């Protein structure tokens, strides 16, 4: 069973939890919150594509082996532990944050090493994922070299503002698919990705308006998320409640589990919320981009991710 029907008892009910993003409370307007509709990968690529095109996203439950994801989470945190991120003598797979003493700069440098490692490359290119993407894209899939991993400590105020991905990928095809992978369980209160419902149409209209108004920019300026006519960082907004009101829609959230994968359109507007998990666990995820290898590739994404690469 798949998609909307399998979540009908939850998807129209607002999450009963206080969600915040960049100092704004989303839970003040419960009619502006809902749940993502899960999809069973067993329905096959054709059915999944239809859901993806209709919704702008598809939440694939259990596409990856849970045990493999949890083991990889432990491997990542075993390498980040040297920066003091973890509670001493705790299981790295749990990712319990230390109460004090974390060296964020050291952790960021270690993270840059991890995203260049063979282990991380293998996780992103595992057969269960690469084989599925070949089917989903109806051809050989290309995995962009620039791949992002994020860890988010509990109660960190600054989170990812609302945006759509094509802003950062304008140098190639627009037929990009982002895979967002929770590395471990990320219940709603830990603040995983949230999606503005039906916003792939909104993002498409925004991009068309950008192209119309910026025809005079040089090709290099036009593909940059930091050109003179963009908001800082390429964000659509840092005020998530205002966006839901402005477009008369909802932010959709989920209780993500290790093994889940979310695919979303390059026009789908998404953001994250503050990690308020009661257990004090660090949120860990990766977002990677696929496309058909026959389509034009944005050359800027042919290098490893760095924190200052301006993409």
mmCIF file of C-alpha atoms in Angstrom:
data_model
loop_
_atom_site.group_PDB
_atom_site.id
_atom_site.type_symbol
_atom_site.label_atom_id
_atom_site.label_comp_id
_atom_site.label_asym_id
_atom_site.label_seq_id
_atom_site.Cartn_x
_atom_site.Cartn_y
_atom_site.Cartn_z
ATOM 1 C CA UNK A 1 0.000 0.000 0.000
ATOM 2 C CA UNK A 2 1.358 3.420 -0.823
ATOM 3 C CA UNK A 3 1.102 7.132 -0.741
ATOM 4 C CA UNK A 4 -1.797 9.098 0.631
ATOM 5 C CA UNK A 5 -4.092 6.243 1.605
ATOM 6 C CA UNK A 6 -1.523 4.633 3.877
ATOM 7 C CA UNK A 7 -1.232 7.829 5.934
ATOM 8 C CA UNK A 8 -4.797 9.113 5.810
ATOM 9 C CA UNK A 9 -5.192 8.806 9.572
ATOM 10 C CA UNK A 10 -2.266 11.178 10.149
ATOM 11 C CA UNK A 11 -1.640 13.442 7.199
ATOM 12 C CA UNK A 12 -4.498 15.862 7.894
ATOM 13 C CA UNK A 13 -3.708 16.131 11.598
ATOM 14 C CA UNK A 14 -1.214 18.762 12.713
ATOM 15 C CA UNK A 15 1.754 17.437 14.715
ATOM 16 C CA UNK A 16 1.132 17.920 18.432
ATOM 17 C CA UNK A 17 4.521 19.417 19.165
ATOM 18 C CA UNK A 18 6.141 22.822 19.328
ATOM 19 C CA UNK A 19 8.124 23.328 16.133
ATOM 20 C CA UNK A 20 10.373 26.338 15.600
ATOM 21 C CA UNK A 21 12.651 27.615 12.855
ATOM 22 C CA UNK A 22 14.921 30.651 12.996
ATOM 23 C CA UNK A 23 13.121 32.003 16.038
ATOM 24 C CA UNK A 24 9.603 31.580 14.605
ATOM 25 C CA UNK A 25 7.056 29.128 16.034
ATOM 26 C CA UNK A 26 5.252 27.009 13.464
ATOM 27 C CA UNK A 27 2.929 25.423 16.001
ATOM 28 C CA UNK A 28 1.074 28.691 16.656
ATOM 29 C CA UNK A 29 -1.009 27.915 13.559
ATOM 30 C CA UNK A 30 -1.755 24.163 13.606
ATOM 31 C CA UNK A 31 -3.785 24.469 10.401
ATOM 32 C CA UNK A 32 -0.461 25.286 8.700
ATOM 33 C CA UNK A 33 1.113 21.931 9.629
ATOM 34 C CA UNK A 34 0.588 18.410 8.337
ATOM 35 C CA UNK A 35 2.355 15.141 7.637
ATOM 36 C CA UNK A 36 4.176 13.918 4.544
ATOM 37 C CA UNK A 37 2.461 10.991 2.832
ATOM 38 C CA UNK A 38 4.628 7.845 2.948
ATOM 39 C CA UNK A 39 5.103 5.580 -0.059
ATOM 40 C CA UNK A 40 6.007 1.900 -0.141
ATOM 41 C CA UNK A 41 8.926 1.393 -2.581
ATOM 42 C CA UNK A 42 7.411 -1.957 -3.580
ATOM 43 C CA UNK A 43 4.923 -0.210 -5.896
ATOM 44 C CA UNK A 44 7.751 0.221 -8.404
ATOM 45 C CA UNK A 45 9.418 3.099 -10.212
ATOM 46 C CA UNK A 46 6.487 3.953 -12.459
ATOM 47 C CA UNK A 47 4.073 4.440 -9.571
ATOM 48 C CA UNK A 48 6.679 6.303 -7.559
ATOM 49 C CA UNK A 49 7.331 8.708 -10.447
ATOM 50 C CA UNK A 50 3.621 9.471 -10.690
ATOM 51 C CA UNK A 51 3.464 10.328 -6.982
ATOM 52 C CA UNK A 52 6.658 12.391 -7.241
ATOM 53 C CA UNK A 53 5.297 14.430 -10.139
ATOM 54 C CA UNK A 54 1.977 15.040 -8.379
ATOM 55 C CA UNK A 55 3.375 15.930 -4.948
ATOM 56 C CA UNK A 56 6.833 17.289 -5.749
ATOM 57 C CA UNK A 57 8.287 14.742 -3.344
ATOM 58 C CA UNK A 58 8.062 11.093 -2.397
ATOM 59 C CA UNK A 59 8.864 9.682 1.054
ATOM 60 C CA UNK A 60 10.127 6.152 0.472
ATOM 61 C CA UNK A 61 9.780 4.127 3.647
ATOM 62 C CA UNK A 62 12.513 1.582 4.282
ATOM 63 C CA UNK A 63 14.218 1.835 0.902
ATOM 64 C CA UNK A 64 17.573 1.186 2.594
ATOM 65 C CA UNK A 65 18.436 -1.446 5.183
ATOM 66 C CA UNK A 66 17.907 0.025 8.616
ATOM 67 C CA UNK A 67 20.866 -1.821 10.141
ATOM 68 C CA UNK A 68 23.223 -0.474 7.456
ATOM 69 C CA UNK A 69 22.103 3.108 8.074
ATOM 70 C CA UNK A 70 22.452 2.802 11.850
ATOM 71 C CA UNK A 71 25.903 1.250 11.469
ATOM 72 C CA UNK A 72 26.985 4.098 9.175
ATOM 73 C CA UNK A 73 25.651 6.632 11.696
ATOM 74 C CA UNK A 74 27.881 5.046 14.324
ATOM 75 C CA UNK A 75 30.877 5.185 11.973
ATOM 76 C CA UNK A 76 30.357 8.907 11.298
ATOM 77 C CA UNK A 77 30.003 9.808 14.958
ATOM 78 C CA UNK A 78 32.994 7.704 15.932
ATOM 79 C CA UNK A 79 35.054 10.088 13.780
ATOM 80 C CA UNK A 80 33.295 13.244 14.979
ATOM 81 C CA UNK A 81 33.673 12.236 18.631
ATOM 82 C CA UNK A 82 37.263 13.498 18.693
ATOM 83 C CA UNK A 83 35.853 17.020 18.396
ATOM 84 C CA UNK A 84 33.986 16.560 21.676
ATOM 85 C CA UNK A 85 30.517 16.381 20.104
ATOM 86 C CA UNK A 86 29.398 13.228 21.920
ATOM 87 C CA UNK A 87 28.604 12.449 25.501
ATOM 88 C CA UNK A 88 31.616 10.564 26.859
ATOM 89 C CA UNK A 89 31.390 6.764 26.873
ATOM 90 C CA UNK A 90 28.111 6.803 24.917
ATOM 91 C CA UNK A 91 27.357 4.614 21.903
ATOM 92 C CA UNK A 92 28.262 6.593 18.750
ATOM 93 C CA UNK A 93 25.197 5.129 17.026
ATOM 94 C CA UNK A 94 23.002 6.994 19.503
ATOM 95 C CA UNK A 95 24.752 10.299 18.793
ATOM 96 C CA UNK A 96 24.027 11.785 22.219
ATOM 97 C CA UNK A 97 25.363 15.348 22.303
ATOM 98 C CA UNK A 98 27.901 16.371 24.936
ATOM 99 C CA UNK A 99 26.599 18.994 27.342
ATOM 100 C CA UNK A 100 29.673 21.166 26.785
ATOM 101 C CA UNK A 101 33.171 21.243 25.347
ATOM 102 C CA UNK A 102 32.396 20.650 21.668
ATOM 103 C CA UNK A 103 34.894 22.157 19.219
ATOM 104 C CA UNK A 104 32.709 23.095 16.239
ATOM 105 C CA UNK A 105 35.611 24.142 14.017
ATOM 106 C CA UNK A 106 37.347 20.816 14.610
ATOM 107 C CA UNK A 107 34.087 18.970 13.915
ATOM 108 C CA UNK A 108 33.569 20.872 10.650
ATOM 109 C CA UNK A 109 37.101 20.032 9.500
ATOM 110 C CA UNK A 110 36.483 16.380 10.338
ATOM 111 C CA UNK A 111 33.209 16.488 8.447
ATOM 112 C CA UNK A 112 35.025 17.713 5.336
ATOM 113 C CA UNK A 113 37.248 14.622 5.596
ATOM 114 C CA UNK A 114 34.288 12.293 6.046
ATOM 115 C CA UNK A 115 32.516 13.525 2.897
ATOM 116 C CA UNK A 116 35.664 12.704 0.901
ATOM 117 C CA UNK A 117 35.988 9.199 2.329
ATOM 118 C CA UNK A 118 35.451 5.907 0.530
ATOM 119 C CA UNK A 119 32.990 4.859 3.250
ATOM 120 C CA UNK A 120 30.726 7.849 2.618
ATOM 121 C CA UNK A 121 30.977 7.415 -1.150
ATOM 122 C CA UNK A 122 29.988 3.782 -0.719
ATOM 123 C CA UNK A 123 27.008 4.711 1.443
ATOM 124 C CA UNK A 124 25.729 7.178 -1.165
ATOM 125 C CA UNK A 125 26.361 4.800 -4.072
ATOM 126 C CA UNK A 126 25.054 1.610 -2.457
ATOM 127 C CA UNK A 127 23.268 -0.686 -4.929
ATOM 128 C CA UNK A 128 19.865 -0.321 -3.272
ATOM 129 C CA UNK A 129 19.984 3.402 -4.011
ATOM 130 C CA UNK A 130 21.891 3.575 -7.297
ATOM 131 C CA UNK A 131 19.860 0.743 -8.829
ATOM 132 C CA UNK A 132 16.621 2.405 -7.792
ATOM 133 C CA UNK A 133 17.715 5.765 -9.243
ATOM 134 C CA UNK A 134 18.517 4.130 -12.598
ATOM 135 C CA UNK A 135 14.919 2.918 -12.713
ATOM 136 C CA UNK A 136 13.465 6.171 -11.421
ATOM 137 C CA UNK A 137 15.366 8.262 -14.000
ATOM 138 C CA UNK A 138 14.745 5.786 -16.841
ATOM 139 C CA UNK A 139 18.434 5.518 -17.708
ATOM 140 C CA UNK A 140 21.867 5.608 -16.159
ATOM 141 C CA UNK A 141 21.830 7.843 -13.105
ATOM 142 C CA UNK A 142 24.614 10.321 -12.386
ATOM 143 C CA UNK A 143 25.444 11.088 -8.751
ATOM 144 C CA UNK A 144 26.905 14.549 -8.291
ATOM 145 C CA UNK A 145 30.330 14.606 -6.680
ATOM 146 C CA UNK A 146 29.332 17.502 -4.426
ATOM 147 C CA UNK A 147 27.463 15.699 -1.648
ATOM 148 C CA UNK A 148 26.437 17.295 1.627
ATOM 149 C CA UNK A 149 26.305 15.858 5.132
ATOM 150 C CA UNK A 150 24.912 17.845 8.038
ATOM 151 C CA UNK A 151 24.876 17.330 11.791
ATOM 152 C CA UNK A 152 22.636 19.501 13.942
ATOM 153 C CA UNK A 153 23.119 19.787 17.682
ATOM 154 C CA UNK A 154 20.104 19.983 19.996
ATOM 155 C CA UNK A 155 18.522 23.430 20.409
ATOM 156 C CA UNK A 156 20.598 25.076 17.685
ATOM 157 C CA UNK A 157 18.664 28.240 16.805
ATOM 158 C CA UNK A 158 19.890 28.721 13.230
ATOM 159 C CA UNK A 159 18.469 26.146 10.820
ATOM 160 C CA UNK A 160 18.154 25.876 7.053
ATOM 161 C CA UNK A 161 15.766 28.570 5.724
ATOM 162 C CA UNK A 162 13.183 27.897 3.034
ATOM 163 C CA UNK A 163 14.625 27.420 -0.455
ATOM 164 C CA UNK A 164 14.379 25.298 -3.575
ATOM 165 C CA UNK A 165 17.436 23.480 -4.901
ATOM 166 C CA UNK A 166 17.536 24.688 -8.505
ATOM 167 C CA UNK A 167 18.782 28.064 -7.235
ATOM 168 C CA UNK A 168 22.143 26.326 -6.651
ATOM 169 C CA UNK A 169 22.113 24.128 -9.769
ATOM 170 C CA UNK A 170 21.248 26.479 -12.615
ATOM 171 C CA UNK A 171 24.367 25.563 -14.608
ATOM 172 C CA UNK A 172 22.979 22.231 -15.784
ATOM 173 C CA UNK A 173 19.697 20.461 -16.384
ATOM 174 C CA UNK A 174 16.606 21.333 -14.388
ATOM 175 C CA UNK A 175 15.757 17.621 -14.218
ATOM 176 C CA UNK A 176 17.643 17.194 -10.948
ATOM 177 C CA UNK A 177 16.367 14.915 -8.188
ATOM 178 C CA UNK A 178 17.523 15.448 -4.614
ATOM 179 C CA UNK A 179 17.694 12.474 -2.260
ATOM 180 C CA UNK A 180 17.549 13.485 1.399
ATOM 181 C CA UNK A 181 18.566 10.627 3.678
ATOM 182 C CA UNK A 182 18.091 10.685 7.461
ATOM 183 C CA UNK A 183 21.104 8.909 8.980
ATOM 184 C CA UNK A 184 19.292 7.465 11.964
ATOM 185 C CA UNK A 185 15.786 8.017 13.296
ATOM 186 C CA UNK A 186 14.686 11.660 13.120
ATOM 187 C CA UNK A 187 11.274 12.087 14.757
ATOM 188 C CA UNK A 188 9.405 15.346 14.245
ATOM 189 C CA UNK A 189 10.797 16.949 17.386
ATOM 190 C CA UNK A 190 14.365 16.547 16.066
ATOM 191 C CA UNK A 191 13.555 18.864 13.165
ATOM 192 C CA UNK A 192 14.211 16.979 9.936
ATOM 193 C CA UNK A 193 13.301 18.439 6.561
ATOM 194 C CA UNK A 194 9.849 19.947 6.182
ATOM 195 C CA UNK A 195 8.219 20.674 2.837
ATOM 196 C CA UNK A 196 5.830 23.423 1.812
ATOM 197 C CA UNK A 197 2.855 21.501 0.453
ATOM 198 C CA UNK A 198 2.418 21.683 -3.348
ATOM 199 C CA UNK A 199 5.278 24.179 -3.549
ATOM 200 C CA UNK A 200 6.914 22.604 -6.617
ATOM 201 C CA UNK A 201 4.450 24.752 -8.570
ATOM 202 C CA UNK A 202 5.403 27.808 -6.491
ATOM 203 C CA UNK A 203 9.121 27.183 -7.055
ATOM 204 C CA UNK A 204 8.563 26.744 -10.782
ATOM 205 C CA UNK A 205 6.768 30.102 -10.947
ATOM 206 C CA UNK A 206 9.510 31.783 -8.898
ATOM 207 C CA UNK A 207 12.201 30.460 -11.201
ATOM 208 C CA UNK A 208 10.305 31.599 -14.303
ATOM 209 C CA UNK A 209 9.965 35.086 -12.795
ATOM 210 C CA UNK A 210 13.671 35.149 -11.921
ATOM 211 C CA UNK A 211 14.585 34.275 -15.506
ATOM 212 C CA UNK A 212 12.229 36.940 -16.860
ATOM 213 C CA UNK A 213 13.600 39.699 -14.632
ATOM 214 C CA UNK A 214 17.258 38.786 -14.979
ATOM 215 C CA UNK A 215 17.731 38.355 -18.702
ATOM 216 C CA UNK A 216 20.341 41.141 -18.627
ATOM 217 C CA UNK A 217 22.654 39.282 -16.254
ATOM 218 C CA UNK A 218 25.735 37.590 -17.622
ATOM 219 C CA UNK A 219 25.474 33.783 -17.886
ATOM 220 C CA UNK A 220 27.802 33.458 -14.898
ATOM 221 C CA UNK A 221 25.718 35.835 -12.771
ATOM 222 C CA UNK A 222 22.492 34.132 -13.801
ATOM 223 C CA UNK A 223 23.523 30.716 -12.495
ATOM 224 C CA UNK A 224 24.886 32.077 -9.207
ATOM 225 C CA UNK A 225 22.778 31.920 -6.053
ATOM 226 C CA UNK A 226 24.649 35.023 -4.887
ATOM 227 C CA UNK A 227 23.933 37.422 -7.751
ATOM 228 C CA UNK A 228 22.759 40.974 -7.093
ATOM 229 C CA UNK A 229 19.087 40.141 -7.572
ATOM 230 C CA UNK A 230 18.897 37.203 -5.162
ATOM 231 C CA UNK A 231 18.194 37.221 -1.454
ATOM 232 C CA UNK A 232 21.157 36.490 0.797
ATOM 233 C CA UNK A 233 22.227 32.871 0.378
ATOM 234 C CA UNK A 234 19.555 32.178 -2.239
ATOM 235 C CA UNK A 235 16.907 31.652 0.436
ATOM 236 C CA UNK A 236 13.236 32.204 -0.306
ATOM 237 C CA UNK A 237 12.482 33.084 3.318
ATOM 238 C CA UNK A 238 13.549 32.515 6.920
ATOM 239 C CA UNK A 239 9.987 33.062 8.144
ATOM 240 C CA UNK A 240 8.252 29.717 7.675
ATOM 241 C CA UNK A 241 4.897 30.631 9.267
ATOM 242 C CA UNK A 242 4.622 33.718 7.035
ATOM 243 C CA UNK A 243 5.279 31.583 3.952
ATOM 244 C CA UNK A 244 2.508 29.144 4.818
ATOM 245 C CA UNK A 245 0.102 32.063 5.278
ATOM 246 C CA UNK A 246 1.255 33.847 2.130
ATOM 247 C CA UNK A 247 0.667 30.810 -0.080
ATOM 248 C CA UNK A 248 -2.279 29.465 1.921
ATOM 249 C CA UNK A 249 -0.690 26.073 2.399
ATOM 250 C CA UNK A 250 1.012 23.892 5.048
ATOM 251 C CA UNK A 251 4.446 22.748 6.088
ATOM 252 C CA UNK A 252 4.605 18.952 5.970
ATOM 253 C CA UNK A 253 6.769 17.034 8.424
ATOM 254 C CA UNK A 254 7.472 13.379 9.212
ATOM 255 C CA UNK A 255 8.784 10.977 11.827
ATOM 256 C CA UNK A 256 11.708 9.797 9.711
ATOM 257 C CA UNK A 257 13.245 6.402 10.376
ATOM 258 C CA UNK A 258 16.646 4.971 9.510
ATOM 259 C CA UNK A 259 16.235 3.462 6.037
ATOM 260 C CA UNK A 260 13.860 6.126 4.726
ATOM 261 C CA UNK A 261 14.767 8.243 1.690
ATOM 262 C CA UNK A 262 12.961 11.371 0.508
ATOM 263 C CA UNK A 263 13.214 12.382 -3.131
ATOM 264 C CA UNK A 264 12.183 15.914 -4.012
ATOM 265 C CA UNK A 265 11.878 18.121 -7.064
ATOM 266 C CA UNK A 266 14.435 20.924 -7.615
ATOM 267 C CA UNK A 267 11.472 23.332 -7.399
ATOM 268 C CA UNK A 268 10.072 21.945 -4.115
ATOM 269 C CA UNK A 269 10.436 24.471 -1.287
ATOM 270 C CA UNK A 270 11.822 22.960 1.896
ATOM 271 C CA UNK A 271 13.515 23.923 5.146
ATOM 272 C CA UNK A 272 14.416 22.452 8.526
ATOM 273 C CA UNK A 273 13.329 23.142 12.090
ATOM 274 C CA UNK A 274 15.127 23.272 15.418
ATOM 275 C CA UNK A 275 16.311 20.002 16.940
ATOM 276 C CA UNK A 276 14.270 19.860 20.148
ATOM 277 C CA UNK A 277 14.543 16.127 20.717
ATOM 278 C CA UNK A 278 14.106 15.209 24.380
ATOM 279 C CA UNK A 279 16.890 12.604 24.248
ATOM 280 C CA UNK A 280 19.550 15.133 23.250
ATOM 281 C CA UNK A 281 20.528 13.259 20.091
ATOM 282 C CA UNK A 282 22.383 14.933 17.245
ATOM 283 C CA UNK A 283 20.489 15.029 13.979
ATOM 284 C CA UNK A 284 22.502 13.574 11.088
ATOM 285 C CA UNK A 285 21.530 13.514 7.424
ATOM 286 C CA UNK A 286 22.905 13.701 3.920
ATOM 287 C CA UNK A 287 21.495 15.301 0.794
ATOM 288 C CA UNK A 288 22.751 14.187 -2.599
ATOM 289 C CA UNK A 289 21.696 14.976 -6.166
ATOM 290 C CA UNK A 290 20.986 12.689 -9.094
ATOM 291 C CA UNK A 291 20.197 13.230 -12.736
ATOM 292 C CA UNK A 292 20.159 11.265 -15.954
ATOM 293 C CA UNK A 293 23.768 11.077 -17.158
ATOM 294 C CA UNK A 294 22.711 12.166 -20.665
ATOM 295 C CA UNK A 295 21.490 15.566 -19.413
ATOM 296 C CA UNK A 296 23.704 18.637 -19.019
ATOM 297 C CA UNK A 297 25.682 18.595 -15.763
ATOM 298 C CA UNK A 298 26.452 21.695 -13.669
ATOM 299 C CA UNK A 299 30.265 21.697 -13.639
ATOM 300 C CA UNK A 300 30.337 23.504 -10.282
ATOM 301 C CA UNK A 301 29.038 20.319 -8.677
ATOM 302 C CA UNK A 302 31.972 18.259 -9.957
ATOM 303 C CA UNK A 303 34.027 19.096 -6.854
ATOM 304 C CA UNK A 304 33.724 17.890 -3.272
ATOM 305 C CA UNK A 305 31.532 19.978 -0.973
ATOM 306 C CA UNK A 306 33.274 22.532 1.227
ATOM 307 C CA UNK A 307 31.658 24.879 3.720
ATOM 308 C CA UNK A 308 32.888 27.960 1.843
ATOM 309 C CA UNK A 309 32.254 26.886 -1.759
ATOM 310 C CA UNK A 310 29.445 29.471 -2.175
ATOM 311 C CA UNK A 311 26.932 26.946 -3.466
#
